[in-house]
Amino acid sequence: MCETCGCGDPAVVRVDVHERLLAGNDRVAAHNREHFVGRGVLAVNMMGSPGSGKTALLEATARLLCDWRLAALSGDLATARDAERLQAAGIPARSITTGAACHLDAALVHEGLHGAGWGEVDCVFIENVGNLVCPAIYDLGQGANVVVLSVTEGEDKPLKYPVMFKGADLVVLSKVDLLPHLDVRVEVIVEALSRVMPATAAIEVSARTGQGLGRWVSWLRARREALRAASGSAPAGAGAAATTHACPALTARNAKR
Ligand SMILES: Nc1nc2c(ncn2[C@@H]2O[C@H](COP(=O)(O)OP(=O)(O)OP(=O)(O)O)[C@@H](O)[C@H]2O)c(=O)[nH]1
Ligand SMILES: [Zn+2]
Ligand SMILES: [Zn+2]
Ligand SMILES: [Zn+2]
C-alpha cells in the first residue's frame, strides 16, 4: 500500500533499509520536538482509521478552545479537504499531500511547519493519514499521541492493531451518539484497550452532540500545563538554541492573527 514504508512488509522494503529510514526520521523528529518544546507548543499527533472522526473532533474543539492559538497540519493522500474544513472552523491549517504514502513522517511535518507562516501558537494538531498501522511507527516530534477510534469500527480494533494503541497517550472513542444503533459495548472496547495500552486512557465523545468534549478539552489543557512545567525547568530557549535554524512557523513573526 505504501511505497515509502512498505507497511512493514520485508518483501517490499528490506529490513535494513527500513531501519535506516526510521533512524533518519527520528533525527528530524528530534529537531521538530526541540522547536515544539522550546516554545511550549503542544503538538498532538491525531491518528485513527479513515473516517473515524478526526477532523470532526478538531472542528468541535475549535469552538471550545477559543482562548488558545490553534493551528493544524492535515495529512491527506490526495485532497486538501481536511485543511479547508479546519480553516472554515477557525483553525489556521495547512494540507500535506502525501501522494502514495499512507502516513506522515517527520520531514513532511517539518516542511509543513516551515511553509505555514503562522504566528506563535499554543497547540498544533497534526492530523495523520487515516490508517491504523504505520502512522504509529513514525515519530513526528509530537508531545502527545491521540487515537480517534469510532465506536462504529467494532469492539476488537485494539487487539487487532495493538501497535497503534500501545503508543497512544489517549484514545478518543468517537461517535458515541450512534451507540443505540450498534451492537457495540464501550466496556468491551475499554477492556481490549487495557490489554494493549500500558496506561489505559479513554474518553467517550460525540462531535455531533458535544458529549465528552469537555473532558477532551480538559485533557488537552492538562497536557499543555505539563509540557510548560517541563520546558520551564529547562534553561530558557534551550530548545530553540539547540537547532541549526529557527522554524518561522513557530516564531513571533506573525504573532497577530
Ligand atoms: N454521528 C456522528 N457522526 C460523526 C461524528 N464525528 C464524525 N462523524 C461523521 O463521520 C464521517 C467522517 O468524519 P471525519 O471527521 O471526516 O473523519 P476523519 O477521521 O477526519 O476522516 P479522514 O480524514 O478521511 O480519515 C463524517 O460523515 C462525519 O460527519 C459523531 O460524533 N457522530
Ligand atoms: Zn480528516
Ligand atoms: Zn505508510
Ligand atoms: Zn526547523
PDB file of C-alpha atoms and ligand atoms in Angstrom:
ATOM      1  CA  MET A   1       0.000   0.000   0.000  1.00  0.00           C
ATOM      2  CA  CYS A   2       2.749   2.451   0.912  1.00  0.00           C
ATOM      3  CA  GLU A   3       5.791   2.989  -1.345  1.00  0.00           C
ATOM      4  CA  THR A   4       7.781   4.616   1.434  1.00  0.00           C
ATOM      5  CA  CYS A   5       7.338   2.296   4.370  1.00  0.00           C
ATOM      6  CA  GLY A   6       6.074  -0.878   2.696  1.00  0.00           C
ATOM      7  CA  CYS A   7       3.796  -1.145   5.731  1.00  0.00           C
ATOM      8  CA  GLY A   8       6.393  -3.369   7.405  1.00  0.00           C
ATOM      9  CA  ASP A   9       6.448  -5.878   4.518  1.00  0.00           C
ATOM     10  CA  PRO A  10      10.093  -7.082   4.141  1.00  0.00           C
ATOM     11  CA  ALA A  11       9.339  -8.143   0.550  1.00  0.00           C
ATOM     12  CA  VAL A  12       8.596  -4.514  -0.287  1.00  0.00           C
ATOM     13  CA  VAL A  13      11.247  -2.709   1.772  1.00  0.00           C
ATOM     14  CA  ARG A  14      14.213  -4.690   3.161  1.00  0.00           C
ATOM     15  CA  VAL A  15      14.552  -4.612   6.943  1.00  0.00           C
ATOM     16  CA  ASP A  16      17.931  -2.792   6.982  1.00  0.00           C
ATOM     17  CA  VAL A  17      16.634  -0.119   4.594  1.00  0.00           C
ATOM     18  CA  HIS A  18      13.539   0.226   6.726  1.00  0.00           C
ATOM     19  CA  GLU A  19      15.639   0.692   9.853  1.00  0.00           C
ATOM     20  CA  ARG A  20      17.750   3.371   8.154  1.00  0.00           C
ATOM     21  CA  LEU A  21      14.588   5.179   7.068  1.00  0.00           C
ATOM     22  CA  LEU A  22      13.313   5.184  10.636  1.00  0.00           C
ATOM     23  CA  ALA A  23      16.658   6.369  12.047  1.00  0.00           C
ATOM     24  CA  GLY A  24      16.660   9.284   9.590  1.00  0.00           C
ATOM     25  CA  ASN A  25      13.076  10.055  10.532  1.00  0.00           C
ATOM     26  CA  ASP A  26      13.946  10.032  14.224  1.00  0.00           C
ATOM     27  CA  ARG A  27      16.640  12.674  13.697  1.00  0.00           C
ATOM     28  CA  VAL A  28      14.171  15.051  12.030  1.00  0.00           C
ATOM     29  CA  ALA A  29      11.553  14.243  14.670  1.00  0.00           C
ATOM     30  CA  ALA A  30      14.027  15.238  17.389  1.00  0.00           C
ATOM     31  CA  HIS A  31      14.542  18.553  15.591  1.00  0.00           C
ATOM     32  CA  ASN A  32      10.772  19.125  15.391  1.00  0.00           C
ATOM     33  CA  ARG A  33      10.464  18.304  19.085  1.00  0.00           C
ATOM     34  CA  GLU A  34      13.129  20.863  20.005  1.00  0.00           C
ATOM     35  CA  HIS A  35      11.103  23.533  18.226  1.00  0.00           C
ATOM     36  CA  PHE A  36       7.862  22.492  19.912  1.00  0.00           C
ATOM     37  CA  VAL A  37       9.229  22.066  23.424  1.00  0.00           C
ATOM     38  CA  GLY A  38      11.454  25.135  23.222  1.00  0.00           C
ATOM     39  CA  ARG A  39       8.378  27.276  22.558  1.00  0.00           C
ATOM     40  CA  GLY A  40       5.918  25.477  24.800  1.00  0.00           C
ATOM     41  CA  VAL A  41       3.812  24.309  21.844  1.00  0.00           C
ATOM     42  CA  LEU A  42       1.681  21.241  22.443  1.00  0.00           C
ATOM     43  CA  ALA A  43       1.896  19.145  19.265  1.00  0.00           C
ATOM     44  CA  VAL A  44      -0.740  16.427  19.083  1.00  0.00           C
ATOM     45  CA  ASN A  45      -0.485  13.579  16.578  1.00  0.00           C
ATOM     46  CA  MET A  46      -4.103  12.698  15.757  1.00  0.00           C
ATOM     47  CA  MET A  47      -4.310   9.175  14.364  1.00  0.00           C
ATOM     48  CA  GLY A  48      -7.093   6.732  13.531  1.00  0.00           C
ATOM     49  CA  SER A  49      -8.848   4.877  10.743  1.00  0.00           C
ATOM     50  CA  PRO A  50     -10.179   6.694   7.683  1.00  0.00           C
ATOM     51  CA  GLY A  51     -13.411   8.381   8.682  1.00  0.00           C
ATOM     52  CA  SER A  52     -13.076   7.773  12.436  1.00  0.00           C
ATOM     53  CA  GLY A  53     -13.962  11.425  13.084  1.00  0.00           C
ATOM     54  CA  LYS A  54     -10.582  13.128  13.487  1.00  0.00           C
ATOM     55  CA  THR A  55     -11.477  16.267  11.562  1.00  0.00           C
ATOM     56  CA  ALA A  56     -14.958  16.473  13.084  1.00  0.00           C
ATOM     57  CA  LEU A  57     -13.405  16.315  16.558  1.00  0.00           C
ATOM     58  CA  LEU A  58     -10.989  19.133  15.720  1.00  0.00           C
ATOM     59  CA  GLU A  59     -13.792  21.256  14.262  1.00  0.00           C
ATOM     60  CA  ALA A  60     -15.691  20.866  17.534  1.00  0.00           C
ATOM     61  CA  THR A  61     -12.509  21.511  19.545  1.00  0.00           C
ATOM     62  CA  ALA A  62     -12.020  24.859  17.793  1.00  0.00           C
ATOM     63  CA  ARG A  63     -15.339  26.041  19.220  1.00  0.00           C
ATOM     64  CA  LEU A  64     -14.321  25.159  22.796  1.00  0.00           C
ATOM     65  CA  LEU A  65     -10.654  26.161  22.856  1.00  0.00           C
ATOM     66  CA  CYS A  66     -11.174  29.705  21.593  1.00  0.00           C
ATOM     67  CA  ASP A  67      -8.729  31.058  24.210  1.00  0.00           C
ATOM     68  CA  TRP A  68      -5.900  29.050  22.603  1.00  0.00           C
ATOM     69  CA  ARG A  69      -3.999  29.909  19.444  1.00  0.00           C
ATOM     70  CA  LEU A  70      -4.526  26.723  17.467  1.00  0.00           C
ATOM     71  CA  ALA A  71      -3.018  25.530  14.204  1.00  0.00           C
ATOM     72  CA  ALA A  72      -3.180  22.313  12.234  1.00  0.00           C
ATOM     73  CA  LEU A  73      -1.359  20.253   9.646  1.00  0.00           C
ATOM     74  CA  SER A  74      -3.554  17.770   7.783  1.00  0.00           C
ATOM     75  CA  GLY A  75      -2.045  14.753   6.071  1.00  0.00           C
ATOM     76  CA  ASP A  76      -4.068  13.559   3.120  1.00  0.00           C
ATOM     77  CA  LEU A  77      -3.208  11.355   0.143  1.00  0.00           C
ATOM     78  CA  ALA A  78      -4.963  13.408  -2.477  1.00  0.00           C
ATOM     79  CA  THR A  79      -7.063  16.366  -1.324  1.00  0.00           C
ATOM     80  CA  ALA A  80      -6.888  19.431   0.900  1.00  0.00           C
ATOM     81  CA  ARG A  81     -10.412  18.877   2.217  1.00  0.00           C
ATOM     82  CA  ASP A  82      -9.496  18.461   5.875  1.00  0.00           C
ATOM     83  CA  ALA A  83      -7.353  21.603   5.938  1.00  0.00           C
ATOM     84  CA  GLU A  84     -10.193  23.505   4.250  1.00  0.00           C
ATOM     85  CA  ARG A  85     -12.681  22.235   6.855  1.00  0.00           C
ATOM     86  CA  LEU A  86     -10.377  23.235   9.700  1.00  0.00           C
ATOM     87  CA  GLN A  87      -9.782  26.672   8.189  1.00  0.00           C
ATOM     88  CA  ALA A  88     -13.549  27.119   7.971  1.00  0.00           C
ATOM     89  CA  ALA A  89     -13.787  26.134  11.644  1.00  0.00           C
ATOM     90  CA  GLY A  90     -11.279  28.865  12.530  1.00  0.00           C
ATOM     91  CA  ILE A  91      -8.075  26.828  12.838  1.00  0.00           C
ATOM     92  CA  PRO A  92      -5.235  28.066  10.597  1.00  0.00           C
ATOM     93  CA  ALA A  93      -4.433  24.876   8.727  1.00  0.00           C
ATOM     94  CA  ARG A  94      -2.142  23.633   6.026  1.00  0.00           C
ATOM     95  CA  SER A  95      -2.532  20.465   3.997  1.00  0.00           C
ATOM     96  CA  ILE A  96       0.293  17.982   3.500  1.00  0.00           C
ATOM     97  CA  THR A  97      -0.303  15.885   0.393  1.00  0.00           C
ATOM     98  CA  THR A  98       1.360  12.502   0.869  1.00  0.00           C
ATOM     99  CA  GLY A  99       0.569  11.013  -2.566  1.00  0.00           C
ATOM    100  CA  ALA A 100       1.139   7.276  -2.269  1.00  0.00           C
ATOM    101  CA  ALA A 101       2.339   7.323   1.352  1.00  0.00           C
ATOM    102  CA  CYS A 102      -0.186   6.177   3.936  1.00  0.00           C
ATOM    103  CA  HIS A 103       1.407   8.047   6.859  1.00  0.00           C
ATOM    104  CA  LEU A 104       3.106  11.332   7.721  1.00  0.00           C
ATOM    105  CA  ASP A 105       6.800  11.427   8.505  1.00  0.00           C
ATOM    106  CA  ALA A 106       8.873  13.963  10.427  1.00  0.00           C
ATOM    107  CA  ALA A 107      10.318  15.612   7.294  1.00  0.00           C
ATOM    108  CA  LEU A 108       6.852  16.246   5.848  1.00  0.00           C
ATOM    109  CA  VAL A 109       5.776  17.804   9.136  1.00  0.00           C
ATOM    110  CA  HIS A 110       8.908  19.962   9.309  1.00  0.00           C
ATOM    111  CA  GLU A 111       8.355  21.175   5.756  1.00  0.00           C
ATOM    112  CA  GLY A 112       4.713  21.883   6.592  1.00  0.00           C
ATOM    113  CA  LEU A 113       5.723  23.926   9.643  1.00  0.00           C
ATOM    114  CA  HIS A 114       8.222  26.000   7.675  1.00  0.00           C
ATOM    115  CA  GLY A 115       5.734  26.769   4.947  1.00  0.00           C
ATOM    116  CA  ALA A 116       2.857  27.545   7.260  1.00  0.00           C
ATOM    117  CA  GLY A 117       3.554  31.166   8.218  1.00  0.00           C
ATOM    118  CA  TRP A 118       1.570  31.016  11.458  1.00  0.00           C
ATOM    119  CA  GLY A 119       2.387  33.282  14.345  1.00  0.00           C
ATOM    120  CA  GLU A 120       3.003  31.918  17.817  1.00  0.00           C
ATOM    121  CA  VAL A 121       0.706  29.056  18.641  1.00  0.00           C
ATOM    122  CA  ASP A 122      -0.265  27.168  21.790  1.00  0.00           C
ATOM    123  CA  CYS A 123      -1.160  23.899  20.125  1.00  0.00           C
ATOM    124  CA  VAL A 124      -0.584  22.273  16.736  1.00  0.00           C
ATOM    125  CA  PHE A 125      -2.836  19.393  15.769  1.00  0.00           C
ATOM    126  CA  ILE A 126      -1.200  17.081  13.255  1.00  0.00           C
ATOM    127  CA  GLU A 127      -3.979  15.081  11.639  1.00  0.00           C
ATOM    128  CA  ASN A 128      -2.273  11.978  10.310  1.00  0.00           C
ATOM    129  CA  VAL A 129      -3.403   9.992   7.275  1.00  0.00           C
ATOM    130  CA  GLY A 130      -6.333   7.715   8.131  1.00  0.00           C
ATOM    131  CA  ASN A 131      -4.611   4.403   8.881  1.00  0.00           C
ATOM    132  CA  LEU A 132      -4.321   2.213  11.984  1.00  0.00           C
ATOM    133  CA  VAL A 133      -0.914   0.774  11.083  1.00  0.00           C
ATOM    134  CA  CYS A 134       2.235   2.706  10.088  1.00  0.00           C
ATOM    135  CA  PRO A 135       1.487   6.223  11.453  1.00  0.00           C
ATOM    136  CA  ALA A 136       2.238   4.636  14.836  1.00  0.00           C
ATOM    137  CA  ILE A 137       5.868   3.890  13.963  1.00  0.00           C
ATOM    138  CA  TYR A 138       6.810   7.318  12.551  1.00  0.00           C
ATOM    139  CA  ASP A 139       7.761   9.789  15.259  1.00  0.00           C
ATOM    140  CA  LEU A 140       6.837  13.330  14.175  1.00  0.00           C
ATOM    141  CA  GLY A 141       8.257  15.130  17.224  1.00  0.00           C
ATOM    142  CA  GLN A 142       4.812  15.352  18.824  1.00  0.00           C
ATOM    143  CA  GLY A 143       4.159  15.830  22.526  1.00  0.00           C
ATOM    144  CA  ALA A 144       1.126  13.543  22.574  1.00  0.00           C
ATOM    145  CA  ASN A 145      -0.364  10.689  20.582  1.00  0.00           C
ATOM    146  CA  VAL A 146      -4.141  10.570  20.329  1.00  0.00           C
ATOM    147  CA  VAL A 147      -6.019   7.775  18.564  1.00  0.00           C
ATOM    148  CA  VAL A 148      -9.573   8.525  17.478  1.00  0.00           C
ATOM    149  CA  LEU A 149     -11.448   5.213  17.425  1.00  0.00           C
ATOM    150  CA  SER A 150     -15.049   5.338  16.290  1.00  0.00           C
ATOM    151  CA  VAL A 151     -17.488   3.013  18.027  1.00  0.00           C
ATOM    152  CA  THR A 152     -18.699   2.068  14.535  1.00  0.00           C
ATOM    153  CA  GLU A 153     -15.376   0.267  13.966  1.00  0.00           C
ATOM    154  CA  GLY A 154     -16.310  -2.557  16.337  1.00  0.00           C
ATOM    155  CA  GLU A 155     -15.018  -3.861  19.656  1.00  0.00           C
ATOM    156  CA  ASP A 156     -11.863  -5.667  18.558  1.00  0.00           C
ATOM    157  CA  LYS A 157      -9.682  -2.978  16.947  1.00  0.00           C
ATOM    158  CA  PRO A 158      -7.323  -2.501  19.933  1.00  0.00           C
ATOM    159  CA  LEU A 159      -6.483  -6.208  19.815  1.00  0.00           C
ATOM    160  CA  LYS A 160      -6.127  -6.298  16.026  1.00  0.00           C
ATOM    161  CA  TYR A 161      -3.948  -3.163  15.782  1.00  0.00           C
ATOM    162  CA  PRO A 162      -2.040  -3.242  19.078  1.00  0.00           C
ATOM    163  CA  VAL A 163       0.962  -1.129  17.986  1.00  0.00           C
ATOM    164  CA  MET A 164      -1.260   1.874  17.340  1.00  0.00           C
ATOM    165  CA  PHE A 165      -2.930   1.661  20.745  1.00  0.00           C
ATOM    166  CA  LYS A 166       0.209   0.740  22.681  1.00  0.00           C
ATOM    167  CA  GLY A 167       1.776   4.096  21.801  1.00  0.00           C
ATOM    168  CA  ALA A 168      -1.344   6.170  22.463  1.00  0.00           C
ATOM    169  CA  ASP A 169      -1.478   8.640  25.343  1.00  0.00           C
ATOM    170  CA  LEU A 170      -5.245   8.865  24.897  1.00  0.00           C
ATOM    171  CA  VAL A 171      -7.924   7.061  22.917  1.00  0.00           C
ATOM    172  CA  VAL A 172     -10.928   9.153  21.972  1.00  0.00           C
ATOM    173  CA  LEU A 173     -13.919   6.852  21.473  1.00  0.00           C
ATOM    174  CA  SER A 174     -15.838   8.849  18.908  1.00  0.00           C
ATOM    175  CA  LYS A 175     -19.423   8.885  17.558  1.00  0.00           C
ATOM    176  CA  VAL A 176     -20.919   7.568  20.805  1.00  0.00           C
ATOM    177  CA  ASP A 177     -24.251   9.143  19.773  1.00  0.00           C
ATOM    178  CA  LEU A 178     -24.521   6.158  17.385  1.00  0.00           C
ATOM    179  CA  LEU A 179     -24.264   3.501  20.131  1.00  0.00           C
ATOM    180  CA  PRO A 180     -28.044   2.905  20.336  1.00  0.00           C
ATOM    181  CA  HIS A 181     -27.910   1.727  16.719  1.00  0.00           C
ATOM    182  CA  LEU A 182     -24.919  -0.625  17.107  1.00  0.00           C
ATOM    183  CA  ASP A 183     -24.114  -3.997  18.677  1.00  0.00           C
ATOM    184  CA  VAL A 184     -21.032  -2.495  20.273  1.00  0.00           C
ATOM    185  CA  ARG A 185     -20.307  -2.216  24.006  1.00  0.00           C
ATOM    186  CA  VAL A 186     -17.933   0.528  25.162  1.00  0.00           C
ATOM    187  CA  GLU A 187     -16.846  -1.570  28.168  1.00  0.00           C
ATOM    188  CA  VAL A 188     -15.612  -4.310  25.804  1.00  0.00           C
ATOM    189  CA  ILE A 189     -13.550  -1.772  23.812  1.00  0.00           C
ATOM    190  CA  VAL A 190     -12.089  -0.390  27.054  1.00  0.00           C
ATOM    191  CA  GLU A 191     -11.259  -3.900  28.247  1.00  0.00           C
ATOM    192  CA  ALA A 192      -9.467  -4.567  24.943  1.00  0.00           C
ATOM    193  CA  LEU A 193      -7.583  -1.272  25.347  1.00  0.00           C
ATOM    194  CA  SER A 194      -6.484  -2.282  28.837  1.00  0.00           C
ATOM    195  CA  ARG A 195      -4.750  -5.307  27.317  1.00  0.00           C
ATOM    196  CA  VAL A 196      -2.622  -3.287  24.908  1.00  0.00           C
ATOM    197  CA  MET A 197      -2.256   0.209  26.426  1.00  0.00           C
ATOM    198  CA  PRO A 198       0.258   0.446  29.276  1.00  0.00           C
ATOM    199  CA  ALA A 199      -1.796   3.209  30.963  1.00  0.00           C
ATOM    200  CA  THR A 200      -5.333   2.935  29.645  1.00  0.00           C
ATOM    201  CA  ALA A 201      -6.895   6.324  28.996  1.00  0.00           C
ATOM    202  CA  ALA A 202     -10.115   6.643  27.010  1.00  0.00           C
ATOM    203  CA  ILE A 203     -12.720   9.372  26.648  1.00  0.00           C
ATOM    204  CA  GLU A 204     -16.134   8.843  25.035  1.00  0.00           C
ATOM    205  CA  VAL A 205     -17.123  11.730  22.797  1.00  0.00           C
ATOM    206  CA  SER A 206     -19.617  12.755  20.187  1.00  0.00           C
ATOM    207  CA  ALA A 207     -18.656  15.634  17.934  1.00  0.00           C
ATOM    208  CA  ARG A 208     -22.311  15.724  16.912  1.00  0.00           C
ATOM    209  CA  THR A 209     -23.940  16.121  20.353  1.00  0.00           C
ATOM    210  CA  GLY A 210     -20.955  17.533  22.237  1.00  0.00           C
ATOM    211  CA  GLN A 211     -20.913  14.670  24.744  1.00  0.00           C
ATOM    212  CA  GLY A 212     -17.484  14.243  26.346  1.00  0.00           C
ATOM    213  CA  LEU A 213     -15.879  17.229  24.630  1.00  0.00           C
ATOM    214  CA  GLY A 214     -15.335  18.973  27.968  1.00  0.00           C
ATOM    215  CA  ARG A 215     -13.237  16.035  29.190  1.00  0.00           C
ATOM    216  CA  TRP A 216     -11.259  16.049  25.934  1.00  0.00           C
ATOM    217  CA  VAL A 217     -10.505  19.757  26.221  1.00  0.00           C
ATOM    218  CA  SER A 218      -9.547  19.340  29.902  1.00  0.00           C
ATOM    219  CA  TRP A 219      -7.145  16.594  28.882  1.00  0.00           C
ATOM    220  CA  LEU A 220      -5.526  18.925  26.325  1.00  0.00           C
ATOM    221  CA  ARG A 221      -5.217  21.724  28.896  1.00  0.00           C
ATOM    222  CA  ALA A 222      -3.597  19.402  31.442  1.00  0.00           C
ATOM    223  CA  ARG A 223      -1.234  18.087  28.811  1.00  0.00           C
ATOM    224  CA  ARG A 224      -0.112  21.603  27.855  1.00  0.00           C
ATOM    225  CA  GLU A 225       0.354  22.578  31.503  1.00  0.00           C
ATOM    226  CA  ALA A 226       2.602  19.544  31.973  1.00  0.00           C
ATOM    227  CA  LEU A 227       4.594  20.479  28.871  1.00  0.00           C
ATOM    228  CA  ARG A 228       5.070  24.048  30.047  1.00  0.00           C
ATOM    229  CA  ALA A 229       6.109  22.914  33.510  1.00  0.00           C
ATOM    230  CA  ALA A 230       8.659  20.541  31.975  1.00  0.00           C
ATOM    231  CA  SER A 231      10.065  23.070  29.471  1.00  0.00           C
ATOM    232  CA  GLY A 232      10.064  25.786  32.153  1.00  0.00           C
ATOM    233  CA  SER A 233      12.510  23.736  34.164  1.00  0.00           C
ATOM    234  CA  ALA A 234      14.942  23.676  31.214  1.00  0.00           C
ATOM    235  CA  PRO A 235      17.251  26.661  30.538  1.00  0.00           C
ATOM    236  CA  ALA A 236      15.302  29.401  28.723  1.00  0.00           C
ATOM    237  CA  GLY A 237      15.334  28.986  24.953  1.00  0.00           C
ATOM    238  CA  ALA A 238      17.329  25.771  25.154  1.00  0.00           C
ATOM    239  CA  GLY A 239      15.130  24.043  22.601  1.00  0.00           C
ATOM    240  CA  ALA A 240      15.459  26.755  20.008  1.00  0.00           C
ATOM    241  CA  ALA A 241      19.168  27.300  20.598  1.00  0.00           C
ATOM    242  CA  ALA A 242      19.934  23.632  20.051  1.00  0.00           C
ATOM    243  CA  THR A 243      18.629  23.741  16.490  1.00  0.00           C
ATOM    244  CA  THR A 244      20.523  24.990  13.475  1.00  0.00           C
ATOM    245  CA  HIS A 245      17.780  27.442  12.444  1.00  0.00           C
ATOM    246  CA  ALA A 246      14.533  28.919  13.682  1.00  0.00           C
ATOM    247  CA  CYS A 247      11.315  27.469  12.308  1.00  0.00           C
ATOM    248  CA  PRO A 248       9.418  30.549  11.127  1.00  0.00           C
ATOM    249  CA  ALA A 249       6.130  28.775  11.722  1.00  0.00           C
ATOM    250  CA  LEU A 250       6.667  28.878  15.459  1.00  0.00           C
ATOM    251  CA  THR A 251       8.188  32.311  15.965  1.00  0.00           C
ATOM    252  CA  ALA A 252       6.547  35.605  16.782  1.00  0.00           C
ATOM    253  CA  ARG A 253       6.972  36.711  13.155  1.00  0.00           C
ATOM    254  CA  ASN A 254       3.230  36.777  12.512  1.00  0.00           C
ATOM    255  CA  ALA A 255       2.083  36.927  16.109  1.00  0.00           C
ATOM    256  CA  LYS A 256      -1.040  38.967  15.277  1.00  0.00           C
ATOM    257  CA  ARG A 257      -3.803  36.823  13.865  1.00  0.00           C
TER     258      ARG A 257
HETATM  259  N1  LIG B   1     -22.966  10.516  14.148  1.00  0.00           N
HETATM  260  C1  LIG B   1     -21.752  11.031  14.166  1.00  0.00           C
HETATM  261  N2  LIG B   1     -21.048  11.151  13.028  1.00  0.00           N
HETATM  262  C2  LIG B   1     -19.804  11.678  13.107  1.00  0.00           C
HETATM  263  C3  LIG B   1     -19.224  12.099  14.318  1.00  0.00           C
HETATM  264  N3  LIG B   1     -17.974  12.547  14.069  1.00  0.00           N
HETATM  265  C4  LIG B   1     -17.796  12.423  12.738  1.00  0.00           C
HETATM  266  N4  LIG B   1     -18.893  11.908  12.158  1.00  0.00           N
HETATM  267  C5  LIG B   1     -19.092  11.642  10.727  1.00  0.00           C
HETATM  268  O1  LIG B   1     -18.152  10.676  10.297  1.00  0.00           O
HETATM  269  C6  LIG B   1     -17.716  10.967   8.977  1.00  0.00           C
HETATM  270  C7  LIG B   1     -16.206  11.051   8.939  1.00  0.00           C
HETATM  271  O2  LIG B   1     -15.796  12.151   9.765  1.00  0.00           O
HETATM  272  P1  LIG B   1     -14.414  12.896   9.527  1.00  0.00           P
HETATM  273  O3  LIG B   1     -14.283  13.913  10.578  1.00  0.00           O
HETATM  274  O4  LIG B   1     -14.306  13.325   8.109  1.00  0.00           O
HETATM  275  O5  LIG B   1     -13.409  11.683   9.770  1.00  0.00           O
HETATM  276  P2  LIG B   1     -11.802  11.692   9.604  1.00  0.00           P
HETATM  277  O6  LIG B   1     -11.270  10.731  10.596  1.00  0.00           O
HETATM  278  O7  LIG B   1     -11.294  13.073   9.663  1.00  0.00           O
HETATM  279  O8  LIG B   1     -11.650  11.111   8.119  1.00  0.00           O
HETATM  280  P3  LIG B   1     -10.290  11.010   7.238  1.00  0.00           P
HETATM  281  O9  LIG B   1      -9.533  12.290   7.435  1.00  0.00           O
HETATM  282  O10 LIG B   1     -10.803  10.839   5.852  1.00  0.00           O
HETATM  283  O11 LIG B   1      -9.559   9.815   7.740  1.00  0.00           O
HETATM  284  C8  LIG B   1     -18.410  12.254   8.559  1.00  0.00           C
HETATM  285  O12 LIG B   1     -19.544  11.954   7.796  1.00  0.00           O
HETATM  286  C9  LIG B   1     -18.794  12.876   9.888  1.00  0.00           C
HETATM  287  O13 LIG B   1     -19.964  13.688   9.803  1.00  0.00           O
HETATM  288  C10 LIG B   1     -20.001  11.965  15.509  1.00  0.00           C
HETATM  289  O14 LIG B   1     -19.595  12.304  16.627  1.00  0.00           O
HETATM  290  N5  LIG B   1     -21.260  11.423  15.371  1.00  0.00           N
HETATM  291 ZN    ZN B   2      -9.958  14.032   8.420  1.00  0.00          ZN
HETATM  292 ZN    ZN B   3       2.691   4.014   5.449  1.00  0.00          ZN
HETATM  293 ZN    ZN B   4      13.159  23.620  11.807  1.00  0.00          ZN
END
